Coordinates of C-alpha atoms in Angstrom, one line a residue:
Chain A
E1 CA 168.7 153.2 271.3
T2 CA 168.6 156.2 273.6
G3 CA 168.9 155.6 277.3
V4 CA 167.3 157.5 280.2
T5 CA 168.0 161.1 280.3
Q6 CA 167.2 163.8 282.9
S7 CA 167.3 167.7 283.0
P8 CA 168.6 169.7 284.3
T9 CA 171.7 168.1 285.8
H10 CA 171.9 170.6 288.8
L11 CA 169.5 172.9 290.2
I12 CA 169.6 175.4 293.2
K13 CA 166.4 176.7 294.7
T14 CA 165.4 178.5 297.8
R15 CA 163.1 177.3 300.6
G16 CA 159.3 177.7 299.6
Q17 CA 160.0 177.8 295.9
Q18 CA 158.7 175.1 293.4
V19 CA 160.5 173.0 291.0
T20 CA 160.0 170.7 288.0
L21 CA 162.4 168.0 287.1
R22 CA 162.2 166.2 283.7
C23 CA 162.8 162.6 282.6
S24 CA 162.9 161.1 279.2
S25 CA 162.3 157.3 279.4
Q26 CA 164.3 154.8 277.3
S27 CA 162.9 154.0 273.9
G28 CA 160.0 151.3 274.1
H29 CA 159.5 151.8 277.9
N30 CA 156.1 153.0 279.2
T31 CA 156.7 153.0 282.9
V32 CA 158.7 155.7 284.9
S33 CA 159.5 155.7 288.6
W34 CA 161.1 158.5 290.5
Y35 CA 163.4 158.3 293.6
Q36 CA 165.0 160.7 296.0
Q37 CA 168.5 159.9 297.1
A38 CA 169.7 161.9 300.0
L39 CA 173.3 162.2 300.9
G40 CA 174.7 159.0 302.3
Q41 CA 171.3 157.1 301.7
G42 CA 170.1 154.8 299.2
P43 CA 167.3 155.8 296.7
Q44 CA 163.8 156.2 298.2
F45 CA 160.8 155.5 296.0
I46 CA 158.6 158.5 295.4
F47 CA 156.0 157.2 292.8
Q48 CA 155.6 155.4 289.6
Y49 CA 153.8 156.5 286.4
Y50 CA 152.4 153.8 284.0
R51 CA 150.4 155.1 280.9
E52 CA 150.1 158.5 282.2
E53 CA 148.6 157.3 285.5
E54 CA 150.2 157.2 289.0
N55 CA 150.6 153.6 289.7
G56 CA 152.0 153.3 293.2
R57 CA 153.5 155.9 295.6
G58 CA 156.0 155.8 298.5
N59 CA 156.0 157.7 301.7
F60 CA 156.2 161.2 300.3
P61 CA 153.9 164.2 300.9
P62 CA 151.3 165.5 298.4
R63 CA 153.5 168.4 297.5
F64 CA 155.6 165.8 295.5
S65 CA 153.6 165.2 292.4
G66 CA 154.1 164.1 288.9
L67 CA 153.0 163.6 285.3
Q68 CA 153.6 161.3 282.5
F69 CA 153.2 162.3 278.9
P70 CA 151.8 160.3 275.8
N71 CA 155.4 159.9 274.8
Y72 CA 156.1 158.4 278.3
S73 CA 158.3 161.1 279.3
S74 CA 157.8 162.4 282.9
E75 CA 157.9 165.4 285.2
L76 CA 158.4 165.4 289.0
N77 CA 157.1 168.6 290.6
V78 CA 157.9 169.6 294.1
N79 CA 156.1 172.5 295.8
A80 CA 157.0 174.5 298.9
L81 CA 160.5 173.3 298.9
E82 CA 162.2 172.4 302.2
L83 CA 165.9 172.1 303.1
D84 CA 165.6 168.4 303.5
D85 CA 164.4 168.1 299.7
S86 CA 168.1 168.7 298.8
A87 CA 169.0 165.3 297.1
L88 CA 169.8 163.5 294.0
Y89 CA 166.5 162.8 292.1
L90 CA 166.6 159.6 290.0
C91 CA 164.2 158.5 287.4
A92 CA 164.1 155.0 286.1
S93 CA 162.2 153.6 283.3
S94 CA 161.0 149.9 282.5
A95 CA 159.2 148.2 279.9
S96 CA 156.1 147.3 281.7
T97 CA 154.5 147.6 285.1
G98 CA 155.7 144.3 286.7
G99 CA 156.8 146.6 289.4
A100 CA 160.3 146.7 290.7
Y101 CA 160.6 143.0 289.6
N102 CA 161.1 144.5 286.1
E103 CA 164.6 145.6 285.3
Q104 CA 164.7 149.3 285.8
F105 CA 167.1 151.7 283.8
F106 CA 168.1 154.8 285.7
G107 CA 168.9 158.1 284.4
P108 CA 172.0 159.9 285.9
G109 CA 169.9 162.1 288.1
T110 CA 169.2 165.8 288.9
R111 CA 171.1 167.2 291.8
L112 CA 168.6 169.6 293.7
T113 CA 170.0 172.1 296.3
V114 CA 167.5 173.9 298.5
L115 CA 169.0 176.9 300.2
Chain B
D1 CA 162.9 152.4 307.4
Q2 CA 163.9 151.0 304.1
Q3 CA 164.2 147.5 305.6
V4 CA 167.4 146.8 303.7
K5 CA 170.7 147.8 305.4
Q6 CA 174.3 147.8 304.2
N7 CA 176.4 148.6 307.3
S8 CA 179.6 149.0 305.7
P9 CA 179.8 152.4 303.9
S10 CA 183.2 151.4 302.2
L11 CA 185.6 148.6 301.3
S12 CA 188.9 148.5 299.8
V13 CA 190.5 145.4 298.2
Q14 CA 193.5 144.7 296.1
E15 CA 193.1 144.0 292.5
G16 CA 192.8 140.3 291.9
R17 CA 191.4 139.5 295.3
I18 CA 187.9 138.8 296.3
S19 CA 185.5 141.7 297.2
I20 CA 182.6 140.7 299.7
L21 CA 179.7 143.1 300.0
N22 CA 177.1 142.5 302.6
C23 CA 173.4 143.3 303.0
D24 CA 171.1 142.6 305.7
Y25 CA 167.2 142.9 305.6
T26 CA 164.4 143.0 308.2
N27 CA 161.3 142.1 306.2
S28 CA 161.0 138.4 305.9
M29 CA 158.4 138.8 303.0
F30 CA 161.1 140.0 300.8
D31 CA 161.2 137.5 297.8
Y32 CA 163.5 139.0 295.3
F33 CA 166.7 140.9 295.7
L34 CA 169.0 142.9 293.3
W35 CA 172.4 144.4 293.3
Y36 CA 173.0 147.7 291.5
K37 CA 176.2 149.2 290.7
K38 CA 176.6 153.1 290.6
Y39 CA 179.5 155.1 289.0
P40 CA 179.8 158.8 289.8
A41 CA 177.6 161.1 287.6
E42 CA 175.6 158.0 286.2
G43 CA 172.5 156.3 287.4
P44 CA 172.5 152.9 289.1
T45 CA 172.7 150.0 286.7
F46 CA 171.5 146.4 287.4
L47 CA 174.1 143.9 288.2
I48 CA 172.7 140.7 289.4
S49 CA 169.5 139.3 291.3
I50 CA 168.5 136.4 293.1
S51 CA 165.0 134.9 294.1
S52 CA 164.3 133.9 297.5
I53 CA 163.8 130.2 296.2
K54 CA 167.5 130.0 295.5
D55 CA 170.7 130.6 297.6
K56 CA 173.0 131.3 295.1
N57 CA 173.1 132.9 291.7
E58 CA 176.3 133.4 289.6
D59 CA 177.1 135.5 286.6
G60 CA 180.7 135.5 285.5
R61 CA 182.8 137.2 288.3
F62 CA 179.8 138.1 290.3
T63 CA 178.1 135.8 292.7
V64 CA 175.1 136.5 295.1
F65 CA 174.5 134.4 298.1
L66 CA 171.3 134.4 300.1
N67 CA 170.8 133.1 303.7
K68 CA 167.1 133.5 304.3
S69 CA 167.4 132.4 307.9
A70 CA 169.8 135.1 308.7
K71 CA 168.1 137.6 306.5
H72 CA 171.5 138.3 304.9
L73 CA 172.9 138.4 301.4
S74 CA 176.3 139.0 300.1
L75 CA 177.8 139.9 296.6
H76 CA 181.2 138.3 295.8
I77 CA 183.4 139.7 293.1
V78 CA 186.2 137.3 292.0
P79 CA 188.7 138.6 290.8
S80 CA 188.2 142.2 291.7
Q81 CA 189.3 144.7 289.0
P82 CA 189.9 148.5 289.3
G83 CA 186.9 149.0 287.0
D84 CA 184.8 147.4 289.6
S85 CA 185.4 150.6 291.8
A86 CA 181.9 152.0 292.3
V87 CA 179.0 152.2 294.9
Y88 CA 176.9 149.1 295.2
F89 CA 173.4 149.1 296.3
C90 CA 171.4 146.1 297.6
A91 CA 167.7 146.3 296.8
A92 CA 164.4 144.4 297.2
P93 CA 160.8 145.2 295.9
N94 CA 158.5 145.9 298.8
P95 CA 156.0 143.0 298.7
S96 CA 153.2 145.4 300.0
N97 CA 153.6 147.6 297.0
N98 CA 156.0 146.1 294.4
N99 CA 156.5 149.2 292.6
D100 CA 158.5 150.4 295.6
M101 CA 162.1 149.3 295.4
R102 CA 163.8 149.4 298.8
F103 CA 167.5 150.2 298.6
G104 CA 170.3 150.0 301.2
A105 CA 172.6 152.9 301.7
G106 CA 175.2 151.5 299.6
T107 CA 178.8 150.4 299.9
R108 CA 181.7 152.3 298.1
L109 CA 184.1 149.6 296.7
T110 CA 187.6 150.7 295.9
V111 CA 189.8 148.2 294.0
K112 CA 193.5 149.2 294.1
P113 CA 195.7 148.3 291.3

């Protein structure tokens, strides 16, 4: 059974650019959640995708958007990057949309640096 | 405001002793709490949880205690082992949007041999 994988591992962008981060969910999981973890803070919920539809969103602006594909893998897109977007981006997959009450399995994250 | 607070950024204990990690929350509507453990370069992994209808849940060396009146929970690790050295996050689903998991800032535990 393959766990949650994310790519790339690290990424450096400049302010104003756009970035796409990718996540492959664990086998059998149809729900993917994305989190932003700034330095010294805990993860913050960005949004969740269930069966290719956004299914709940945290307090993030519309320039944070996502997609989920038929194989349940997912992308996080961030437009017009700002310095404060520098963070570790984590995705987590789960077997259904029982929300955060369902056990979530996290990937290792993508470290984004915005210069 | 994440509404979940871990006020101790770090904790160091000797191998074999007890580790106690603390967590406070401000939202009295939280009804389920989780602890996650995170090693460097890995994602957080689920460790143990507790429902608000309980005040204690135990799983091997790990016990979580919940004090609802104080809005406080703690994770006890007995005995502590060097492999327990990691960052520990306290978390709770947001009752207003239960897909939204609220995390504390984490406590880095170091267990010295």
